Amino acid sequence: MKNTPRGYCICPEGGIKLKKETYDVTGMSCAACSSRVEKAVAKQPGAQQVAVNLLKNSMVVEYDESQLSSAQIIAAVEKAGYGASLHAKPGSAPAAQTAETGGASAAQKAYSDMKKRLALSLLFTIPLFYLSMGHMMGWPLPACFLGTENAMTFAFTQFLLLLPIVYINRQYYIVGFKTLWQRSPNMDSLIALGSSAAIVYGIYAIYKIGIGFGRMDMDTVHTYMMELYFESAGTILTLITMGKTMEARAKGKTSDAITKLMDLAPKTATVERNGVESVIPVEEVQLGDVLIVKAGESVPVDGVVLEGTSSVDESALTGESIPVEKQAGDSVIGATINKSGYFKMRATKVGDDTALSQIVRLVDEATSSKAPIAKLADKVSGVFVPVVITIAVIATAAWLLTGHSVEFALSIGISVLVISCPCALGLATPTAIMVGTGRGAVNGILIKSAEALETTHSVNTVVLDKTGTITQGKPVVTDVVDGGIGRDKLLSVAASLEKLSEHPLSEAIVAEAEKESLTFLSVDKFEQIPGQGIRGEVEGQLCLAGNRRMMEANRIENSELLAQGEALAEDGKTPLYFALDGKLIGLIAVADVVKPTSAQAIAELSSMGIEVVMLTGDNAKTAEAIILADDKLDNLHHQTFDLALSDDITRQQTVDIVLLGRFLERLGDHAVSAARRVVYIVSGFDPTKEPTRDEGTDID
């Protein structure tokens, strides 16, 4: 099946054009609900694939629009006893209005509502439980509740405490009995039946207590005083609500992670049409539009630079901390930040086709996917409810047929229903998967699918990205070489000038000066030179700071310092040269160094029998420098293309390994830290070729 823009795909069989849409589904509370919705939509003519996510209350449908429509899909869901509506896309009018009004997301609102329900339920459940069970535990109770003579007060007070709990959690009864009436019982049906049976029997016991008092039959009063089930009903409802609250919290965290990704995208863009500049919403940008991006602004959409030079921070998407130099002909990615310079670009991808939108969609689809174990749980849950109800009926009938009283037989049936109410089977698996993928998303971990998460235990090779994974992801000063003016003086001059720049390398130098408590000097006439560096007057003296190209452009030479700079560059460091009044006064080397915790994590992975691979877009010299920086990273070998081109591993498997590698590495960062043995280096390019900065450090 071939994907096409705007939610369409082409099936090779017969050239059928399928439409893929996402729906918001309401009224679902368990796996039986999701199974019911899936079956209702799947049996519609033209429906090809249906995936319902219980925890997200969403449904993804692929269908042949020549046979089926959105209205028919919604009608099928409603006929099954639930509600459905098309999911609003990011940037759509409803979504935009929600953002403008500052309204909370649906997931956050649901979590807030569930917290209130839980708090109110606990407010009445705790005293109900204390009153009903306190005398068994030896807890002190007021005299008015003790003794057979106070049985009516004891029983009726429990009933009054239960009523608010039932009202607060009435949704279980509304949905449960509705689906039961439609002959599609779900977990809510089980909750409603179990708690209702306990309530009805408790009311029956109150009447028996009253009848016992009327006949002065204290034995009957005492018997039914001990057979109240009000606390069982209240506890069931409260515990289920507690589980739903935890579930809503997991949903909210995942929703927040996706929202944070979406927030990376700018809301407006400066477009040039017919020679006139205007600011428009980013949703209105069209393919081929010429856009203007100034220093400090975010790139609106994916495109290619037409004119101008700039330094673009792509760390939000690639993890690469050092900005990438851009010039005419270079590609730029939406949501990245223009750190310096000015350029015009042509939009090549807009809307759902941008790299950021695809990342958001991938995260969203990952949380919607089902692992094999979850699919098994859904199948079991689909028959669990009717089976439990049947067992309860059979148990009640069996005890009646054996000559026991109606009260005893009903108590057996109620016990079966009550014990089955928590329904962990239908909730545990999808909740665990949702929490896992959601927690990963919060920590910057992209899990491709629930199936990938489930099969992680069988991974034997882990591929780690270098920048930000093995390394700290933030440049620091590694070397300071002065040309005769002294180390502190060089750092002071350099930091004073670099403090006015927003470049990450500048921030590293400023941080080093602050760490050593050096004095910052006054700077005038500060100017950025695209592709070279910066300049300004430091205490009246012209100071230049930048790369070797800048020194050569200004005819500043110092063979010894330049040679040292080249040597540092070969070690994988970035040398920055500093000149004062036309003379080279020194250089400062900056690098993204290996994390101090990297050795331990790779050691842990290695001890598990997992082969560790380092993936880098840097040149071979930089990669080798990373290796040599830690003597524990000593078992490296060169199988770069063997892994990628092996007949034993497909391209898709390679991608899966990379994604799983990132997942395990991030987990290592938080749990056991990162790296002892890097056994492989891969750049994605011919090893004899020197990759450019523009080629990045990530993979597609």
XYZ file of C-alpha atoms in Angstrom:
700
model
C 0.000 0.000 0.000
C 1.372 3.362 -1.007
C 0.693 6.426 1.112
C -0.347 9.652 -0.571
C -0.895 13.184 0.788
C -4.037 14.236 2.630
C -4.834 10.931 4.241
C -5.223 8.861 1.069
C -3.471 5.677 0.058
C -3.419 3.461 -3.017
C -3.898 -0.281 -2.833
C -2.084 -2.146 -5.603
C -4.916 -4.640 -5.799
C -7.249 -3.159 -8.359
C -5.955 0.353 -7.792
C -8.456 1.000 -5.011
C -8.108 4.473 -3.512
C -8.507 4.321 0.249
C -9.123 7.205 2.598
C -7.652 7.217 6.077
C -9.408 9.215 8.808
C -9.166 9.590 12.558
C -12.281 9.810 14.747
C -12.872 10.773 18.356
C -15.034 8.124 20.064
C -17.010 8.751 23.257
C -18.628 6.362 25.720
C -15.916 3.661 25.708
C -14.745 2.394 29.077
C -13.142 -0.994 28.492
C -11.643 -3.341 25.935
C -15.064 -4.823 25.247
C -16.215 -1.344 24.196
C -13.354 -0.871 21.764
C -13.908 -4.364 20.388
C -17.597 -3.598 19.885
C -16.808 -0.357 18.017
C -14.183 -2.086 15.855
C -16.607 -4.844 14.866
C -19.412 -2.372 14.153
C -17.257 -0.346 11.743
C -15.308 -3.290 10.284
C -18.466 -4.989 9.019
C -19.445 -1.903 6.992
C -18.958 -2.346 3.222
C -15.752 -0.674 2.093
C -14.047 -0.697 5.508
C -10.510 -2.044 5.056
C -8.766 -1.472 8.390
C -10.167 -0.324 11.738
C -8.045 0.384 14.824
C -9.672 1.639 18.023
C -7.540 3.003 20.850
C -9.373 2.737 24.171
C -7.032 4.946 26.157
C -7.049 7.751 23.605
C -10.748 7.324 22.782
C -9.814 7.412 19.124
C -10.386 5.319 16.005
C -8.421 5.179 12.746
C -10.328 3.885 9.729
C -9.087 3.112 6.226
C -11.979 2.744 3.813
C -13.003 2.835 0.177
C -14.905 6.100 -0.130
C -16.773 4.787 -3.163
C -18.583 2.392 -0.805
C -18.430 4.112 2.567
C -18.544 7.665 3.963
C -17.640 9.408 7.198
C -21.328 9.859 8.010
C -21.942 6.117 7.667
C -18.967 5.333 9.905
C -20.256 7.708 12.584
C -23.758 6.201 12.248
C -22.345 2.689 12.727
C -20.570 3.753 15.922
C -23.710 5.440 17.245
C -25.792 2.365 16.448
C -23.363 0.342 18.555
C -24.166 2.622 21.504
C -21.273 5.076 21.377
C -20.529 8.519 19.974
C -18.102 9.499 17.218
C -16.867 12.603 15.410
C -14.062 13.410 13.006
C -10.867 14.331 14.814
C -9.889 17.990 14.346
C -6.458 18.313 12.733
C -3.802 20.582 14.253
C -4.216 24.029 12.809
C -7.883 23.558 11.977
C -10.376 26.196 13.025
C -11.642 24.394 16.118
C -8.139 23.546 17.244
C -6.961 27.091 16.642
C -9.903 28.498 18.551
C -9.146 26.216 21.460
C -5.551 27.380 21.519
C -6.575 31.021 21.320
C -9.013 30.750 24.188
C -6.457 28.978 26.288
C -8.732 26.005 26.740
C -7.271 22.821 28.130
C -6.876 19.768 25.947
C -9.530 17.064 26.042
C -7.106 14.736 27.805
C -6.295 17.308 30.484
C -9.966 18.139 30.990
C -10.790 14.451 31.347
C -8.013 14.056 33.922
C -9.262 17.073 35.872
C -12.822 15.714 35.891
C -11.681 12.280 37.023
C -9.634 13.786 39.869
C -12.709 15.625 41.115
C -14.804 12.454 40.872
C -12.177 10.489 42.772
C -11.826 13.112 45.520
C -15.592 13.307 46.060
C -15.935 9.519 45.969
C -13.199 9.112 48.606
C -14.889 11.760 50.743
C -17.873 9.444 51.217
C -16.234 6.035 50.748
C -13.790 6.393 53.642
C -16.474 7.034 56.329
C -18.683 4.367 54.701
C -15.913 1.795 54.925
C -15.050 2.868 58.476
C -18.653 2.550 59.602
C -19.302 -0.820 57.962
C -15.981 -2.489 58.836
C -14.903 -0.601 61.952
C -16.570 -2.923 64.434
C -14.747 -5.899 62.850
C -11.409 -4.120 63.158
C -11.939 -2.999 66.711
C -12.066 0.655 65.661
C -14.017 3.009 67.945
C -17.545 3.845 66.760
C -20.233 6.098 68.286
C -22.593 4.209 70.561
C -25.541 5.022 68.282
C -24.153 2.596 65.678
C -23.358 -0.261 68.040
C -25.608 -3.107 69.104
C -28.577 -4.839 67.519
C -30.936 -2.174 68.891
C -29.207 0.388 66.604
C -29.276 -1.786 63.491
C -31.567 0.527 61.546
C -29.375 3.567 62.240
C -26.307 1.509 61.317
C -27.830 0.315 58.026
C -29.566 3.510 56.914
C -26.499 5.695 57.552
C -24.476 3.454 55.237
C -27.187 3.780 52.602
C -27.122 7.590 52.848
C -23.312 7.627 52.533
C -23.544 5.426 49.436
C -26.049 7.607 47.542
C -23.554 10.463 46.750
C -20.991 7.907 45.518
C -23.570 6.400 43.167
C -24.571 9.834 41.882
C -20.963 10.955 41.339
C -20.223 7.790 39.349
C -23.605 7.533 37.616
C -21.879 7.349 34.224
C -21.058 3.687 34.874
C -24.771 2.929 35.188
C -25.789 5.042 32.181
C -23.283 3.382 29.865
C -23.404 -0.042 31.495
C -27.162 -0.575 31.315
C -27.350 1.048 27.874
C -24.866 -1.397 26.393
C -26.512 -4.271 28.264
C -29.859 -3.338 26.745
C -28.240 -3.318 23.308
C -26.887 -6.806 23.991
C -23.299 -5.626 23.867
C -22.289 -5.669 27.549
C -18.963 -4.138 28.518
C -16.974 -3.625 31.694
C -19.327 -0.821 32.733
C -22.164 -3.333 32.473
C -20.336 -5.572 34.905
C -19.687 -2.674 37.273
C -23.309 -1.546 37.053
C -24.692 -5.051 37.602
C -22.346 -5.896 40.471
C -22.804 -2.635 42.376
C -26.573 -2.541 41.644
C -26.979 -6.065 42.942
C -25.134 -5.081 46.129
C -27.302 -1.955 46.529
C -30.582 -3.797 45.894
C -29.659 -6.542 48.324
C -28.653 -3.897 50.913
C -32.049 -2.191 50.551
C -33.683 -5.607 50.901
C -31.677 -6.130 54.118
C -32.914 -2.779 55.484
C -36.525 -3.900 54.924
C -35.793 -7.234 56.621
C -34.295 -5.353 59.597
C -37.443 -3.205 59.812
C -39.663 -6.292 59.591
C -37.552 -7.965 62.272
C -38.024 -4.993 64.623
C -41.769 -5.067 63.935
C -41.963 -8.714 64.917
C -39.408 -8.338 67.713
C -37.330 -10.958 65.881
C -33.858 -9.821 66.938
C -32.181 -12.832 65.337
C -33.385 -11.658 61.894
C -32.287 -8.109 62.720
C -28.801 -9.275 63.686
C -28.492 -11.560 60.620
C -29.340 -8.886 58.074
C -27.376 -6.227 59.961
C -24.282 -8.271 59.008
C -25.365 -8.783 55.385
C -25.226 -5.234 54.113
C -23.218 -4.735 50.909
C -23.281 -0.948 50.677
C -19.559 -0.645 51.384
C -18.824 -3.164 48.589
C -20.771 -1.105 46.065
C -19.100 2.146 47.188
C -15.628 0.622 47.211
C -16.083 -0.901 43.731
C -17.139 2.420 42.244
C -14.317 4.323 43.959
C -11.590 1.836 42.997
C -12.736 1.799 39.377
C -12.702 5.602 39.401
C -9.183 5.539 40.857
C -8.037 3.320 37.982
C -9.747 5.587 35.442
C -8.014 8.598 37.028
C -4.593 6.968 36.646
C -5.480 6.087 33.076
C -6.553 9.692 32.356
C -3.270 10.922 33.835
C -1.306 8.694 31.434
C -3.385 10.006 28.531
C -2.714 13.585 29.611
C 1.052 13.058 29.708
C 1.065 11.618 26.222
C -1.165 14.421 24.993
C 1.214 16.969 26.544
C 4.178 15.400 24.766
C 2.430 15.615 21.397
C 1.312 19.184 22.160
C 4.903 20.193 22.953
C 6.004 18.807 19.588
C 3.260 20.761 17.829
C 4.215 23.931 19.720
C 7.642 23.841 18.076
C 6.054 25.014 14.851
C 5.732 28.802 14.405
C 2.240 30.244 14.185
C 2.986 32.828 11.466
C 5.203 33.245 8.411
C 6.492 36.239 6.461
C 5.642 35.648 2.796
C 6.697 37.657 -0.244
C 4.032 37.772 -2.977
C 4.257 40.107 -5.948
C 7.089 41.966 -4.257
C 5.027 42.687 -1.138
C 5.889 41.259 2.286
C 3.041 40.193 4.554
C 2.627 38.126 7.699
C 0.158 35.248 7.363
C -0.808 32.201 9.482
C 1.549 29.329 8.758
C -1.469 27.212 7.710
C -1.954 29.536 4.709
C 1.546 28.996 3.328
C 1.377 27.328 -0.095
C 3.844 25.236 -2.053
C 6.246 27.472 -3.941
C 5.725 30.520 -1.712
C 8.796 32.681 -1.117
C 9.290 33.162 2.617
C 11.541 35.529 4.532
C 13.236 34.324 7.710
C 15.034 36.857 9.903
C 17.502 36.275 12.735
C 15.815 34.801 15.800
C 12.762 33.557 13.878
C 11.666 29.965 13.375
C 11.605 28.463 9.905
C 7.865 28.227 9.067
C 7.878 25.136 6.810
C 10.300 22.844 4.998
C 12.007 24.444 2.038
C 15.189 25.440 0.217
C 17.259 28.622 0.642
C 17.062 30.976 -2.352
C 19.398 33.732 -1.168
C 21.264 34.828 1.935
C 23.351 33.001 4.526
C 22.485 31.913 8.007
C 23.257 29.668 10.927
C 20.277 27.447 11.774
C 19.737 25.647 15.071
C 18.269 22.208 14.236
C 18.697 20.729 17.714
C 14.959 20.495 18.386
C 14.585 17.942 15.582
C 18.026 16.404 15.087
C 19.598 16.738 18.526
C 22.674 18.400 16.958
C 23.698 21.197 19.315
C 25.888 23.127 16.862
C 23.976 25.281 14.341
C 24.302 24.347 10.675
C 25.510 26.947 8.205
C 23.001 27.526 5.383
C 23.390 29.223 2.023
C 21.618 29.306 -1.342
C 20.596 25.797 -2.407
C 20.614 24.289 1.097
C 17.469 22.715 2.532
C 15.902 23.964 5.766
C 13.432 22.225 8.079
C 10.316 23.765 9.557
C 10.402 24.600 13.301
C 14.202 25.027 13.320
C 15.551 28.405 14.476
C 17.507 30.941 12.476
C 20.212 31.949 14.950
C 21.860 34.581 12.767
C 21.649 36.083 9.325
C 18.789 36.665 6.912
C 17.583 34.457 4.081
C 14.795 33.871 1.632
C 13.459 30.382 1.078
C 10.990 28.589 -1.152
C 8.394 26.357 0.538
C 8.727 22.764 -0.682
C 6.607 21.005 1.966
C 3.652 22.483 3.834
C 0.908 21.324 6.179
C 0.910 17.611 6.974
C 3.875 16.988 4.674
C 6.471 18.831 6.772
C 9.039 16.870 8.769
C 7.576 18.087 12.080
C 4.038 17.066 11.114
C 5.292 13.626 10.160
C 7.069 13.269 13.510
C 3.881 14.289 15.356
C 1.871 11.828 13.296
C 4.371 9.051 13.975
C 4.208 9.657 17.746
C 0.427 9.753 17.599
C 0.214 6.549 15.587
C 2.681 4.847 17.912
C 0.416 5.493 20.893
C -2.561 4.237 18.867
C -0.974 0.986 17.766
C -1.652 -2.305 19.496
C 0.889 -4.827 20.594
C 0.181 -8.538 19.967
C -0.480 -9.053 23.690
C -2.961 -6.158 23.663
C -4.830 -7.700 20.734
C -5.066 -10.971 22.685
C -6.379 -9.105 25.734
C -9.002 -7.419 23.553
C -10.207 -10.792 22.265
C -10.487 -12.199 25.776
C -12.178 -9.035 27.064
C -14.720 -9.206 24.256
C -16.149 -12.428 25.732
C -15.199 -11.826 29.368
C -18.267 -9.802 30.361
C -20.972 -12.120 28.990
C -19.101 -15.130 30.393
C -18.962 -13.580 33.887
C -22.665 -12.705 33.771
C -23.471 -16.235 32.636
C -21.380 -17.741 35.457
C -23.141 -15.522 38.019
C -26.568 -16.633 36.759
C -25.545 -20.323 36.708
C -24.072 -20.076 40.225
C -27.270 -18.492 41.575
C -29.467 -21.087 39.880
C -27.269 -23.972 41.063
C -27.547 -22.991 44.724
C -31.293 -22.530 44.378
C -31.672 -26.001 42.823
C -29.693 -27.555 45.671
C -32.273 -26.302 48.139
C -30.595 -23.178 49.531
C -32.475 -19.969 50.278
C -33.000 -17.212 47.729
C -30.911 -14.853 49.876
C -27.961 -17.236 49.950
C -28.145 -17.979 46.220
C -28.301 -14.274 45.374
C -25.329 -13.583 47.625
C -23.312 -16.112 45.584
C -24.281 -14.487 42.296
C -23.515 -11.038 43.655
C -20.123 -12.244 44.874
C -19.230 -13.439 41.357
C -20.199 -10.088 39.846
C -18.466 -8.029 42.540
C -15.212 -9.967 42.350
C -15.139 -9.585 38.550
C -15.766 -5.850 38.593
C -12.176 -4.444 38.607
C -11.673 -5.924 35.143
C -7.910 -5.631 35.188
C -7.638 -7.796 32.093
C -9.100 -5.207 29.784
C -7.227 -2.244 31.264
C -3.810 -3.475 32.365
C -2.261 -4.205 28.971
C -3.358 -1.082 27.061
C -2.603 1.080 30.103
C 0.918 -0.339 30.369
C 1.549 0.278 26.673
C 0.120 3.797 26.826
C 2.173 4.669 29.908
C 5.290 3.226 28.277
C 4.896 5.124 25.006
C 3.692 8.260 26.794
C 6.575 8.225 29.251
C 8.926 7.749 26.335
C 7.418 10.704 24.484
C 7.800 12.939 27.551
C 11.507 12.031 27.720
C 12.113 12.525 24.013
C 11.899 8.826 23.137
C 10.050 7.928 19.960
C 8.702 4.375 20.013
C 7.672 3.457 16.505
C 4.861 1.112 17.518
C 3.498 -0.920 20.407
C 4.756 -4.039 18.654
C 8.283 -2.611 18.638
C 7.977 -1.907 22.364
C 6.869 -5.469 23.064
C 9.713 -7.001 21.047
C 12.394 -4.857 22.686
C 13.346 -7.772 24.939
C 14.644 -9.701 21.899
C 16.939 -6.927 20.624
C 20.570 -8.017 20.149
C 21.983 -4.867 18.504
C 21.552 -1.266 19.650
C 22.462 1.695 17.454
C 23.226 4.899 19.372
C 23.326 8.362 17.880
C 26.504 10.197 18.837
C 25.388 13.774 19.435
C 23.383 14.161 22.608
C 23.376 10.442 23.237
C 26.948 9.309 23.733
C 28.030 12.919 24.003
C 26.567 15.629 26.222
C 24.864 17.378 23.312
C 26.192 20.734 24.483
C 29.590 22.140 23.490
C 32.137 22.984 26.181
C 35.591 24.573 26.131
C 38.287 21.903 25.937
C 41.462 23.885 25.091
C 42.663 27.491 25.491
C 45.866 28.360 23.557
C 47.087 31.935 23.989
C 49.515 33.705 21.672
C 51.420 35.463 24.381
C 48.817 37.664 26.137
C 48.008 35.129 28.857
C 45.192 32.608 29.225
C 42.948 34.766 31.446
C 43.341 37.814 29.199
C 42.478 35.759 26.106
C 39.399 34.252 27.778
C 38.280 37.668 29.046
C 38.539 39.311 25.588
C 36.928 36.319 23.861
C 34.045 36.003 26.319
C 33.342 39.761 26.239
C 32.837 39.634 22.479
C 31.105 36.242 22.380
C 28.627 37.291 25.073
C 26.763 39.344 22.465
C 26.293 36.277 20.234
C 23.624 33.579 20.622
C 25.709 30.868 18.989
C 26.130 27.701 21.164
C 29.906 27.902 20.736
C 29.782 31.461 22.080
C 27.738 30.284 25.043
C 30.406 27.679 25.838
C 33.153 30.341 25.952
C 31.048 32.678 28.092
C 30.260 29.819 30.481
C 33.975 29.023 30.806
C 34.803 32.673 31.640
C 32.005 32.836 34.203
C 33.213 29.610 35.782
C 36.651 31.195 36.270
C 35.086 34.497 37.476
C 36.795 36.574 34.799
C 35.938 40.235 34.106
C 33.829 41.069 31.053
C 35.063 44.066 29.041
C 33.009 46.705 27.226
C 32.237 46.019 23.551
C 31.158 48.481 20.850
C 30.227 48.165 17.174
C 29.346 44.471 17.462
C 28.711 42.789 14.087
C 28.079 39.260 12.866
C 29.820 38.060 9.703
C 27.770 35.198 8.160
C 29.818 32.080 7.573
C 32.863 33.487 9.343
C 32.249 34.781 12.864
C 31.822 38.063 14.739
C 33.714 41.299 15.329
C 33.581 44.348 17.540
C 35.659 46.873 19.408
C 36.821 45.615 22.811
C 37.959 48.597 24.869
C 38.656 50.502 21.656
C 40.589 47.700 19.939
C 39.140 45.871 16.914
C 38.621 42.243 17.821
C 37.821 39.427 15.396
C 36.461 36.039 16.478
C 35.669 33.215 14.106
C 36.932 30.387 11.937
C 40.087 30.142 9.850
C 38.218 31.540 6.852
C 37.693 34.778 8.767
C 41.369 35.037 9.621
C 42.369 34.444 6.001
C 39.822 36.992 4.760
C 41.413 39.611 7.007
C 44.987 38.492 6.161
C 45.782 37.534 9.716
C 48.482 34.900 9.969
C 50.269 32.962 12.681
C 51.505 29.665 11.355
C 52.083 28.152 14.793
C 48.607 28.928 16.162
C 46.910 27.986 12.893
C 48.732 24.640 12.914
C 47.592 24.011 16.490
C 44.065 24.805 15.420
C 44.275 22.258 12.616
C 45.551 19.656 15.052
C 42.636 20.322 17.398
C 40.209 20.053 14.472
C 41.649 16.644 13.634
C 40.862 15.632 17.216
C 37.197 16.368 16.582
C 37.185 19.826 18.194
C 36.082 23.150 16.729
C 38.842 25.806 16.932
C 37.821 29.464 17.210
C 40.518 32.036 16.445
C 40.763 35.469 18.083
C 42.609 38.497 16.681
C 43.187 41.917 18.261
C 44.219 44.890 16.125
C 45.211 42.625 13.248
C 47.253 40.157 15.313
C 46.246 36.592 16.237
C 46.193 36.452 20.063
C 45.104 32.853 20.531
C 42.510 30.188 19.938
C 39.856 28.413 21.970
C 38.732 24.883 21.086
C 35.160 23.800 21.767
C 33.721 20.302 21.493
C 30.781 18.157 22.397
C 32.456 15.774 24.831
C 31.528 12.240 25.856
C 29.185 12.017 28.820
C 30.866 10.829 31.998
C 28.056 8.284 32.352
C 28.363 6.861 28.844
C 30.738 4.066 29.762
C 28.466 2.543 32.387
C 25.362 2.299 30.184
C 27.140 0.616 27.294
C 28.776 -1.688 29.825
C 25.298 -2.594 31.059
C 24.062 -3.214 27.517
C 27.150 -5.273 26.721
C 26.673 -7.389 29.836
C 23.172 -8.178 28.537
C 24.723 -9.577 25.371
C 23.687 -6.576 23.250
C 26.048 -5.311 20.564
C 26.360 -1.528 20.641
C 26.781 0.555 17.477
C 27.592 4.280 17.216
C 25.827 6.186 14.466
C 27.328 9.523 13.441
C 27.214 11.913 10.514
C 30.550 13.387 11.515
C 33.661 12.615 9.562
C 35.831 9.665 10.494
C 38.359 11.835 12.349
C 35.679 13.210 14.676
C 34.278 9.762 15.285
C 37.665 8.309 16.073
C 38.326 11.254 18.420
C 35.175 10.357 20.343
C 36.441 6.798 20.607
C 39.904 7.780 21.797
C 38.437 10.193 24.383
C 37.585 7.250 26.610
C 39.924 4.287 26.945
C 36.950 2.119 27.859
C 35.618 2.474 24.339
C 38.275 0.146 22.994
C 36.485 -2.649 21.193
C 35.562 -0.747 18.072
C 35.549 -2.466 14.710
C 34.692 -1.375 11.213
C 31.599 -3.094 9.847
C 29.876 0.064 8.641
C 28.393 -1.195 5.437
C 28.185 -4.832 6.483
C 25.319 -3.984 8.834
C 23.448 -1.753 6.398
C 23.945 -3.992 3.337
C 23.800 -7.431 4.926
C 21.367 -9.904 3.400
C 20.343 -10.871 6.907
C 18.859 -7.475 7.743
C 16.349 -5.388 5.799
C 16.244 -1.602 5.611
C 13.091 -1.621 7.762
C 14.804 -3.766 10.382
C 17.712 -1.323 10.404
C 15.299 1.563 11.016
C 13.597 -0.425 13.796
C 16.959 -1.124 15.412
C 17.839 2.575 15.315
C 14.541 3.568 16.914
C 14.873 0.876 19.549
C 18.461 1.921 20.110
C 17.349 5.453 20.833
C 14.715 4.147 23.210
C 17.157 1.980 25.126
C 19.809 4.683 25.176
C 17.479 7.285 26.626
C 16.385 4.715 29.163
C 20.042 4.185 29.970
C 20.503 7.927 30.466
C 17.853 7.941 33.191
C 18.390 4.506 34.661
C 21.912 3.251 34.270
C 23.531 6.093 32.228
C 25.284 5.744 28.815
C 28.245 3.795 27.268
C 31.405 1.514 27.670
C 31.793 -0.225 24.358
C 31.132 1.418 20.993
C 31.680 -1.356 18.483
C 30.790 0.299 15.274
C 30.926 3.633 13.442
C 28.609 4.505 10.573
C 28.277 7.822 8.771
C 25.957 6.899 5.960
C 28.541 8.120 3.448
C 31.559 6.672 1.680
C 34.322 6.642 4.316
C 36.701 8.334 1.908
C 34.338 11.277 1.490
C 34.408 14.216 3.914
C 30.776 15.018 4.810
C 29.786 18.673 5.000
C 28.185 20.343 7.973
C 24.969 20.585 6.017
C 24.643 16.831 5.820
C 23.724 16.723 9.489
C 24.097 14.019 12.045
C 20.801 12.263 11.916
C 19.108 9.710 9.724
C 15.846 9.717 7.888
